[in-house]
Coordinates of C-alpha atoms (C1' of nucleotides) in Angstrom, one line a residue:
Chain A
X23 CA 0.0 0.0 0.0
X24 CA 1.2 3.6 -0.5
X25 CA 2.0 5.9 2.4
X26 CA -0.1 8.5 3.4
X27 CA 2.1 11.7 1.5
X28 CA 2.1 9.2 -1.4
X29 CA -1.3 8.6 -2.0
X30 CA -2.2 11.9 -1.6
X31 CA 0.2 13.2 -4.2
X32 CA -1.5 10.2 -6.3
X33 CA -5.4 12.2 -5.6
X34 CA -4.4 15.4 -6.2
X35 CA -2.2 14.7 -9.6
X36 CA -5.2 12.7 -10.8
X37 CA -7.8 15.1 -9.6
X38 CA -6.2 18.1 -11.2
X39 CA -6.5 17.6 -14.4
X40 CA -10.2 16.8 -14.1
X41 CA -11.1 19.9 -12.1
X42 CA -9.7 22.1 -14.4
X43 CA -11.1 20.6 -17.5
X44 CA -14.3 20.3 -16.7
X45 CA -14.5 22.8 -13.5
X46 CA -15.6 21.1 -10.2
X47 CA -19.2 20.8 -9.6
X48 CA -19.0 18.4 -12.6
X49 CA -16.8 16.6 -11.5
X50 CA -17.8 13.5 -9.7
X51 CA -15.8 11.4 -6.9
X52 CA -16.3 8.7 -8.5
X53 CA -14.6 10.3 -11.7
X54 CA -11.8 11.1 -9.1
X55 CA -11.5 7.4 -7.5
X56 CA -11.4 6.4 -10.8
X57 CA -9.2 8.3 -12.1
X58 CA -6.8 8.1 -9.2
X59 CA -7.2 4.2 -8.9
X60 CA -7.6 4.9 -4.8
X61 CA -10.6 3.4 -3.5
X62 CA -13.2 5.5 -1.6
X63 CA -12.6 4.5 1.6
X64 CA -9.0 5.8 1.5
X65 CA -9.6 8.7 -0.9
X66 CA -12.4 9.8 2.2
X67 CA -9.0 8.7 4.4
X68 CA -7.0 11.3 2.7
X69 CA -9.9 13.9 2.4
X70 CA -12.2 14.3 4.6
X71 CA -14.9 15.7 1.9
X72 CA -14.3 16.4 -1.2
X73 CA -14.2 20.0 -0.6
X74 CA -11.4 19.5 1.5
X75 CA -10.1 17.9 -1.7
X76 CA -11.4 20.9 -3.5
X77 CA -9.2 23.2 -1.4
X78 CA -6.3 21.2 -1.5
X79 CA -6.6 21.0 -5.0
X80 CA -6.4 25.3 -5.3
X81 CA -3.9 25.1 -2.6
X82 CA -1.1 23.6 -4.8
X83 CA -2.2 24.7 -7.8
X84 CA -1.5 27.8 -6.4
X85 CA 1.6 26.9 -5.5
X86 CA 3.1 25.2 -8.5
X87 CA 1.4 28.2 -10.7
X88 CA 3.9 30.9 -9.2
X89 CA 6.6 28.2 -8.7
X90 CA 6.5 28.0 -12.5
X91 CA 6.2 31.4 -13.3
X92 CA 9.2 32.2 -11.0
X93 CA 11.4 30.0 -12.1
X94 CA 10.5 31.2 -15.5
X95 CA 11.5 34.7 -15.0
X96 CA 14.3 33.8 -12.5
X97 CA 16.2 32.5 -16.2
X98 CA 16.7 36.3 -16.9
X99 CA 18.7 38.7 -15.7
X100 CA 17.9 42.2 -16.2
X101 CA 15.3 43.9 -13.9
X102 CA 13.3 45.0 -17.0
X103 CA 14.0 41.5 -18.8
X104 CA 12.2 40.4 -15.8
X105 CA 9.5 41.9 -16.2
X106 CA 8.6 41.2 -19.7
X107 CA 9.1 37.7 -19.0
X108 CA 6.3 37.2 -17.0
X109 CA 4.6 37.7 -20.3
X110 CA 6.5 35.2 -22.2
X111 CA 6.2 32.8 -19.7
X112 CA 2.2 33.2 -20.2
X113 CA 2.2 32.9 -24.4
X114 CA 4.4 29.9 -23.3
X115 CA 1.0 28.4 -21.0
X116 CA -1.6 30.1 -23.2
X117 CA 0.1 27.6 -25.7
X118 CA -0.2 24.4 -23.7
X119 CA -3.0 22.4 -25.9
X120 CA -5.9 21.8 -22.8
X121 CA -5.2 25.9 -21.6
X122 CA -8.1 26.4 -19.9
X123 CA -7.1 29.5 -18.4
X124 CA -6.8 30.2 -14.6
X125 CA -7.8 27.7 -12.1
X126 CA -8.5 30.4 -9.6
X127 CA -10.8 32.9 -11.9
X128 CA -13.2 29.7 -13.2
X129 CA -13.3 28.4 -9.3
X130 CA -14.4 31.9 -8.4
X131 CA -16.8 32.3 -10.9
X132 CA -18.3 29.2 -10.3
X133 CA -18.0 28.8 -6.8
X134 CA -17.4 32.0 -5.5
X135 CA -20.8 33.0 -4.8
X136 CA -21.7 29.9 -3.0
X137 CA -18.1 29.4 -1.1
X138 CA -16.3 31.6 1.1
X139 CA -13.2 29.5 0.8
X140 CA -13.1 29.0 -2.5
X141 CA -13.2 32.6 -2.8
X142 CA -10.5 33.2 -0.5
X143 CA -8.1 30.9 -2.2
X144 CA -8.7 32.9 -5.4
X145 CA -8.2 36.1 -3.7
X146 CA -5.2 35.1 -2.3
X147 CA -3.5 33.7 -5.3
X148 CA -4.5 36.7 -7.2
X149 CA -2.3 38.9 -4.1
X150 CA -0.2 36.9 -4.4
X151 CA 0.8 37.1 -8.2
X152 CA 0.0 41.1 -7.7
X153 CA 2.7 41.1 -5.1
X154 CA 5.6 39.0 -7.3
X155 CA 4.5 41.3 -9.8
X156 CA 5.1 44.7 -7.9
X157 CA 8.6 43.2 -6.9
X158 CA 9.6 42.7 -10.3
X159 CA 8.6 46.2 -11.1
X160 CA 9.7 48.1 -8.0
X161 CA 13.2 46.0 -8.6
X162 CA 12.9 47.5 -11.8
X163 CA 12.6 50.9 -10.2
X164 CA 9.6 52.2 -10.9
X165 CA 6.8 52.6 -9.1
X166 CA 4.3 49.9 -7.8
X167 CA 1.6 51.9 -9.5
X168 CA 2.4 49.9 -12.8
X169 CA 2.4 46.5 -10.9
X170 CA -1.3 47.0 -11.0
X171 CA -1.9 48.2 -14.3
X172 CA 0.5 45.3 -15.4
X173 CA -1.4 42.8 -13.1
X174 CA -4.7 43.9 -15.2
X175 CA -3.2 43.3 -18.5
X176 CA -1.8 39.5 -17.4
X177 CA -5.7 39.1 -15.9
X178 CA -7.1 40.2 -19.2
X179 CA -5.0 38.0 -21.4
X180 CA -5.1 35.3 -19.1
X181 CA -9.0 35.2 -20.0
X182 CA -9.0 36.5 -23.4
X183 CA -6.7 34.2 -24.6
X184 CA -8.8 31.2 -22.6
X185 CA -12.1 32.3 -23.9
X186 CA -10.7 32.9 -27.4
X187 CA -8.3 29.4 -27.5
X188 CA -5.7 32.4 -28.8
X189 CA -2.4 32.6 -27.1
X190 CA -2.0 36.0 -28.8
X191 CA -3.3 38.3 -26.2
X192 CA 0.1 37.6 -24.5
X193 CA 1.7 39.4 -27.0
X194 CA -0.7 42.5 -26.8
X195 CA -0.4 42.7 -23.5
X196 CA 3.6 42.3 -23.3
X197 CA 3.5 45.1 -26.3
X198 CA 0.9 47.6 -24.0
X199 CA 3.5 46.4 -20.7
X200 CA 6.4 47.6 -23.1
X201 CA 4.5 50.7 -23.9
X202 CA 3.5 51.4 -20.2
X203 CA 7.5 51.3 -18.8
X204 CA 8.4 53.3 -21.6
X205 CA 5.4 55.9 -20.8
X206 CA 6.9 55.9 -17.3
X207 CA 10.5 56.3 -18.0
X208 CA 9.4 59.2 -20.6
X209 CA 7.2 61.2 -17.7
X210 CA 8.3 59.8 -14.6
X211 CA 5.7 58.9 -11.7
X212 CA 3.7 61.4 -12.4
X213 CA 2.6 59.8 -15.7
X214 CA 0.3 57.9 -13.9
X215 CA -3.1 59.5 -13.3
X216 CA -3.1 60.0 -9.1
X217 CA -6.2 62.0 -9.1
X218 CA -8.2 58.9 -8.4
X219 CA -6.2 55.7 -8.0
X220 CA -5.4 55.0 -4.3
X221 CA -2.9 52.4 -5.4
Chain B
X16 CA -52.6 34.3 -17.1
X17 CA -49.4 35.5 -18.3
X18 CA -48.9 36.0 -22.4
X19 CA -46.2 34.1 -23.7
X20 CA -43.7 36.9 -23.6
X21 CA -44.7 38.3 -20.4
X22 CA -44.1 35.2 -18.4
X23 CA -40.8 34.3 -20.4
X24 CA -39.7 37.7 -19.1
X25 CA -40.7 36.9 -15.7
X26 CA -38.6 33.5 -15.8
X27 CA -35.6 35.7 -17.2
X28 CA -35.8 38.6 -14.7
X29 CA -36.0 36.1 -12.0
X30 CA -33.4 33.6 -12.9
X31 CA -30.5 36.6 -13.7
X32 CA -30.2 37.3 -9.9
X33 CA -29.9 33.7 -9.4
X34 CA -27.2 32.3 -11.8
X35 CA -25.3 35.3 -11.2
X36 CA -25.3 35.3 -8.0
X37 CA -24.7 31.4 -7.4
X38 CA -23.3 30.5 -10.7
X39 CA -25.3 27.9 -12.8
X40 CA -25.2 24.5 -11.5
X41 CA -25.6 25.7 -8.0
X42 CA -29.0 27.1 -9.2
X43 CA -31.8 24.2 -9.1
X44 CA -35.1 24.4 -11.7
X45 CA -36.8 24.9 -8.3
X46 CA -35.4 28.1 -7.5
X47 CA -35.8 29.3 -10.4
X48 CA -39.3 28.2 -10.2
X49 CA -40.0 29.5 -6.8
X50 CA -37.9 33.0 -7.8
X51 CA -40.2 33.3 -10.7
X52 CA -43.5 32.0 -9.4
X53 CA -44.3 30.1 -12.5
X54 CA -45.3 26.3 -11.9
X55 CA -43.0 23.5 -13.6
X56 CA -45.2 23.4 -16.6
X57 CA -45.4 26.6 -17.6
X58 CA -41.6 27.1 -17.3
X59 CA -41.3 24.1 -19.1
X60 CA -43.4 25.3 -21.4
X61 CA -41.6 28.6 -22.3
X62 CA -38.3 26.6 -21.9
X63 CA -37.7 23.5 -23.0
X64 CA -34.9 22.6 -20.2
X65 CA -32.3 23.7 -18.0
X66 CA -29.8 24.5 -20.5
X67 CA -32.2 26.2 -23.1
X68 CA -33.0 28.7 -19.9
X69 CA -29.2 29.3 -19.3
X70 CA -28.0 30.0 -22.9
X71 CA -31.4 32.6 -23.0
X72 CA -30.3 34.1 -19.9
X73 CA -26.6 34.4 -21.4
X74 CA -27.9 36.0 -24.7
X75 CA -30.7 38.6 -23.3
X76 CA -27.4 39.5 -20.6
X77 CA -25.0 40.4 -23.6
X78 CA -27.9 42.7 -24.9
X79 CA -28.3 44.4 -21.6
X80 CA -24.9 44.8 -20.9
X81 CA -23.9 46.1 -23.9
X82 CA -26.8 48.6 -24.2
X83 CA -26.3 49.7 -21.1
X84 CA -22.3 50.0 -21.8
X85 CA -23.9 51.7 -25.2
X86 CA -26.0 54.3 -23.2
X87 CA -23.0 55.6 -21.2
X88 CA -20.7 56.2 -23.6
X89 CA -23.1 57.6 -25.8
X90 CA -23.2 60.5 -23.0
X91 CA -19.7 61.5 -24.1
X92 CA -18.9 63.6 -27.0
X93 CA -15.2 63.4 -28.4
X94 CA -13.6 60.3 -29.4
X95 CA -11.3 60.6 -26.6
X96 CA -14.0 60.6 -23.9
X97 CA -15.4 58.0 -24.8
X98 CA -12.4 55.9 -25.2
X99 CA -12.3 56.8 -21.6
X100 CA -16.0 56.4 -20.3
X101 CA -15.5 52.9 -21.2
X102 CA -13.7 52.5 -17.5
X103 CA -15.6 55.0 -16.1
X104 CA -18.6 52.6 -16.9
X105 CA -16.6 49.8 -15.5
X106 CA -16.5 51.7 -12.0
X107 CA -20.1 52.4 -12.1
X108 CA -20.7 48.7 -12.6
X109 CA -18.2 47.3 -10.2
X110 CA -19.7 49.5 -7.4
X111 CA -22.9 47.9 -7.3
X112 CA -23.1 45.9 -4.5
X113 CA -24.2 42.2 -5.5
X114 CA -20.9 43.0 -8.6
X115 CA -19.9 39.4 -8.9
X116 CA -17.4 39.5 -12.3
X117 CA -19.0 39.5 -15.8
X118 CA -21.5 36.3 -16.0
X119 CA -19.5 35.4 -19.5
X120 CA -16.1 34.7 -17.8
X121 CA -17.6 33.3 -14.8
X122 CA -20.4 31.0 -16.7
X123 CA -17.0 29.8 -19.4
X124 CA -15.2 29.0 -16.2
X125 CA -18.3 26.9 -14.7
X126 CA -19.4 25.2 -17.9
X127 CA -16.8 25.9 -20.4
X128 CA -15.2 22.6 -20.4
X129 CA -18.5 21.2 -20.7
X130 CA -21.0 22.6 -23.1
X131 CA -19.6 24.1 -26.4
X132 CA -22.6 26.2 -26.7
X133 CA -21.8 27.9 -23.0
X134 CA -18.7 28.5 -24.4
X135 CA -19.7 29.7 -27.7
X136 CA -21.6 32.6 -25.8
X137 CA -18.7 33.5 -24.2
X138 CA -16.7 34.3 -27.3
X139 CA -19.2 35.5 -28.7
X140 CA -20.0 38.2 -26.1
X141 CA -16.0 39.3 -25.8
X142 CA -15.8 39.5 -29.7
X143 CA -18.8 41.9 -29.7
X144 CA -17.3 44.2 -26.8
X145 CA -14.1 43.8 -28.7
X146 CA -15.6 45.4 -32.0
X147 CA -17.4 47.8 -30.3
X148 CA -14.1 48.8 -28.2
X149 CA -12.4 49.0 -31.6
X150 CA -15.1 51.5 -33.4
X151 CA -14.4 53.7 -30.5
X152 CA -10.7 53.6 -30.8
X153 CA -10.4 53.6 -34.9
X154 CA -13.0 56.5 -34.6
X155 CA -10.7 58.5 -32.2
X156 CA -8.0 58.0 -34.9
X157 CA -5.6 55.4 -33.0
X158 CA -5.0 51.9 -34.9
X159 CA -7.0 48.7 -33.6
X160 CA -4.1 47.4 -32.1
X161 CA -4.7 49.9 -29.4
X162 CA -8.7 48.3 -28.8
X163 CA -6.7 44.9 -28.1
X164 CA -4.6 46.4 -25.2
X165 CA -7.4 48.0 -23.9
X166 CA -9.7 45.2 -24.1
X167 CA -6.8 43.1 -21.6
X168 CA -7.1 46.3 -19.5
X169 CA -11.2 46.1 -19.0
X170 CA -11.2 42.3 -18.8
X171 CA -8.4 42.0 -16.5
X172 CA -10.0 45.1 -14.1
X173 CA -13.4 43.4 -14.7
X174 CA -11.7 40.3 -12.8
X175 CA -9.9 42.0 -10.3
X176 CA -12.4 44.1 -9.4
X177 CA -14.6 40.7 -8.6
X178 CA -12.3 39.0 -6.8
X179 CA -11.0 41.5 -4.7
X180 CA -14.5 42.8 -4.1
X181 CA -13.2 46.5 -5.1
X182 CA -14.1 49.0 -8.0
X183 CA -10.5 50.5 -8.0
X184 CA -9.3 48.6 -11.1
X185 CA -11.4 50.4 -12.7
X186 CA -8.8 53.1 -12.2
X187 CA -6.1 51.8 -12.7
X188 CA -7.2 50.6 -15.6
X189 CA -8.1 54.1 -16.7
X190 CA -4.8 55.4 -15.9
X191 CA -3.1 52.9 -18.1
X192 CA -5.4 53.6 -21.3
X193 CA -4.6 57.0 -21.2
X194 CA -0.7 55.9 -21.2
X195 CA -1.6 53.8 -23.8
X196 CA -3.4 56.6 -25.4
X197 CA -0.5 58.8 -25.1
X198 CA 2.4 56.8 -26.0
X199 CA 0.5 56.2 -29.2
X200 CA 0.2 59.8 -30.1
X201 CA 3.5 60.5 -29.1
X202 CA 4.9 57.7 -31.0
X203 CA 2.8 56.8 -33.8
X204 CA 1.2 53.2 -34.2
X205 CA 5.2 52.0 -34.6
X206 CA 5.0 52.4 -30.6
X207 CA 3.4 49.1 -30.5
X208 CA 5.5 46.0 -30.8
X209 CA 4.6 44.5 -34.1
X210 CA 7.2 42.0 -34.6
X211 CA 5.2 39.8 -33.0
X212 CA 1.1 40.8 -32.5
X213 CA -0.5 39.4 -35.3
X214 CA -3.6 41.8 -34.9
Chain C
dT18 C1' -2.2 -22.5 12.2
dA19 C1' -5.4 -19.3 14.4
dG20 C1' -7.0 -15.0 15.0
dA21 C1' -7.1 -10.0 14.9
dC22 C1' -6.7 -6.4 11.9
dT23 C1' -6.7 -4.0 7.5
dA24 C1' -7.3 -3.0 2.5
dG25 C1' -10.0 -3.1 -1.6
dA26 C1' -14.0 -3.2 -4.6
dG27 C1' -18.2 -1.8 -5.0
dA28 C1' -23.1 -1.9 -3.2
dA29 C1' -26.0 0.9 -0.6
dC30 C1' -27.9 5.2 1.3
dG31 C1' -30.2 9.5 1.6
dA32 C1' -30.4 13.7 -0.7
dC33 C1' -31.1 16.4 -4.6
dC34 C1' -31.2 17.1 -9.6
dG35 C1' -33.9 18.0 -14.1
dT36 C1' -38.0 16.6 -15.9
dT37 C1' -42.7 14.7 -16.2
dC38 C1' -47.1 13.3 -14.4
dT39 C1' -51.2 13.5 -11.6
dC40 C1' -55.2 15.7 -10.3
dA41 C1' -58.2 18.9 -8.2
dA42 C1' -59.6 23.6 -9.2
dT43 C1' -60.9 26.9 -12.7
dG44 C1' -62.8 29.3 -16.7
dC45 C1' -65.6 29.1 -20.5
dA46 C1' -68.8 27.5 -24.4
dA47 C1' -73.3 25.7 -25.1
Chain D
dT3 C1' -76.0 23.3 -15.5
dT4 C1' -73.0 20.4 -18.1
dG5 C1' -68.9 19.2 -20.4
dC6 C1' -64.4 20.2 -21.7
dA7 C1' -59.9 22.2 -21.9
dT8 C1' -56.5 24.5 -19.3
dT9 C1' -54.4 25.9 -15.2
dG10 C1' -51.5 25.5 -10.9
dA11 C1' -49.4 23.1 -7.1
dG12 C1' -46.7 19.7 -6.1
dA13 C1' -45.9 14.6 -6.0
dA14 C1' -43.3 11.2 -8.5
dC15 C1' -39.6 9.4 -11.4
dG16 C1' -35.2 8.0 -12.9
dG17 C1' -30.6 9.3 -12.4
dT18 C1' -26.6 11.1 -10.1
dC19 C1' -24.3 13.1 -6.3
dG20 C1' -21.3 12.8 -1.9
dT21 C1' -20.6 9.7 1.5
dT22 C1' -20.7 5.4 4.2
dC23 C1' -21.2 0.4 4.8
dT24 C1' -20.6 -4.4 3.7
dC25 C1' -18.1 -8.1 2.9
dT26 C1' -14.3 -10.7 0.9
dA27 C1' -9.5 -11.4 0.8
dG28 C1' -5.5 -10.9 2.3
dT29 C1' -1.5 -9.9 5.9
dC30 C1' 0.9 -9.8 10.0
dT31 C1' 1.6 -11.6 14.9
dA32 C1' 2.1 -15.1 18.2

DNA sequence: TAGACTAGAGAACGACCGTTCTCAATGCAA
DNA sequence: TTGCATTGAGAACGGTCGTTCTCTAGTCTA
């Protein structure tokens, strides 16, 4: 029998796949003892509801998502090289051939109104990603202000290319990023409209 | 008793809340039925099942939304504004306090894997605010390639916005079309990165 | 070898789903 | 008033869900 770490790494690499091909509600346990090969008894062992597997399932998603994306952009050198590469790195995943776009935004919007935890694990990644994102650009010393307008451009083609099945809108938005450092480096801070953004 | 048209109305006004509040699967034929006080027959009758109700809801919601996106802008004169009262809109809508996301890139994420036609009406709707995004932006004399980058923008705030639960991307994504705007003018459409972006 | 424990496969359970059916109440034509 | 079609309210149906239970078949200990 596998140990307890074991089979769990077996759930969750099974389960993953399903959940975010087919979202979560329509996915059955018996799809996930199936596809796992544990039976119920021990999957129920390992999880103690399948919502529990749910959040388990966002929690190293989550995990492996900015693991990824950090590794990615750890390959380059240059503060501003950086920073573009976060865009590369998602034409690279906008390309894989069952890019379904992000776990978190199709949890929330199918879950988020009906689960406080779900919606808290998507919040939280999405911080989370905001905040790598606002290092990069602070480490490329500007100001944190175009984290978030960069963060909204990722978001954007992160759907746009899902709902399309395009990996282009990584490009647009690396071009608009490109556009937005230059913008800054041209004006300064003060490029950015204050009058109204808090952040 | 209702007309035909009256009572399909009343099943539509009732079940919006509904499935954007919960999402789709989470909303049973009984609450829809209970929400819109029409017995099982009758909605039955007006609907031939679950799914015809949900891809009705999904089309008469692209007609609202972009009417009602329409409307605003209209209020704006110069090309420029109302480049820009596209995000004001945005904030307007955001604000509103049951603002759960757009019901497009929540319903793809429920059902997307699922049902091709779900996912159909998805596209569908983002190609339509696309185009319309683009008539504003060729009409204020920029190049199309501009509408892309600000479609990422309004997407990306449009999912921010939800799962943070604050209108301020609306903001920031304001403060980055203007940029955008800018850098074009001062620039010329060679500002954006074409070696790449197909469209 | 005997016996206590455990794992595995899947049947079973209660709840709920989308959908259909029943049937008493109603409106209306003659 | 009588007969007939249509309505509304909800029970019923088959199916599926998440979860638990049963029962067989081992496996280890003494």
């Amino acid at each position: 029998m596998l140990g307890h770490e074991e089979a769990q790494e077996q759930a969750l690499r099974a389960t993953e796949g399903l959940f975010y091909a087919r979202g979560i509600q329509a996915v059955g346990m018996d799809a996930v003892r199936t596809a796992s090969g544990l039976p119920f008894k021990r999957l129920y062992q390992l999880f103690p509801s399948k919502e529990a597997l749910v959040l388990e399932f966002l929690h190293r998603r989550d995990a492996q998502w900015r693991q990824a994306l950090a590794d990615y952009v750890g390959g380059h050198t240059t503060p501003d090289e950086r920073v573009i590469a976060v865009f590369d790195w998602l034409h690279q995943w906008f390309s894989e051939p069952d890019y379904r776009g992000c776990a978190f935004i199709n949890s929330f919007g199918e879950m988020g109104g009906i689960s406080a935890e779900v919606a808290e694990q998507a919040r939280h990644h999405k911080e989370a990603f905001h905040g790598y994102l606002t290092a990069l650009v602070t480490a490329s010393g500007r100001p944190a202000e175009l984290a978030d307008q960069l963060a909204l451009l990722a978001e954007g083609a992160i759907v746009t290319a899902a709902i399309s099945g395009a990996p282009e809108p990584a490009w647009q938005a690396r071009s608009a990023a490109r556009l937005l450092m230059g913008a800054l480096d041209r004006n300064g801070p003060k490029g950015l409209d204050r009058t109204r953004a808090s952040n």
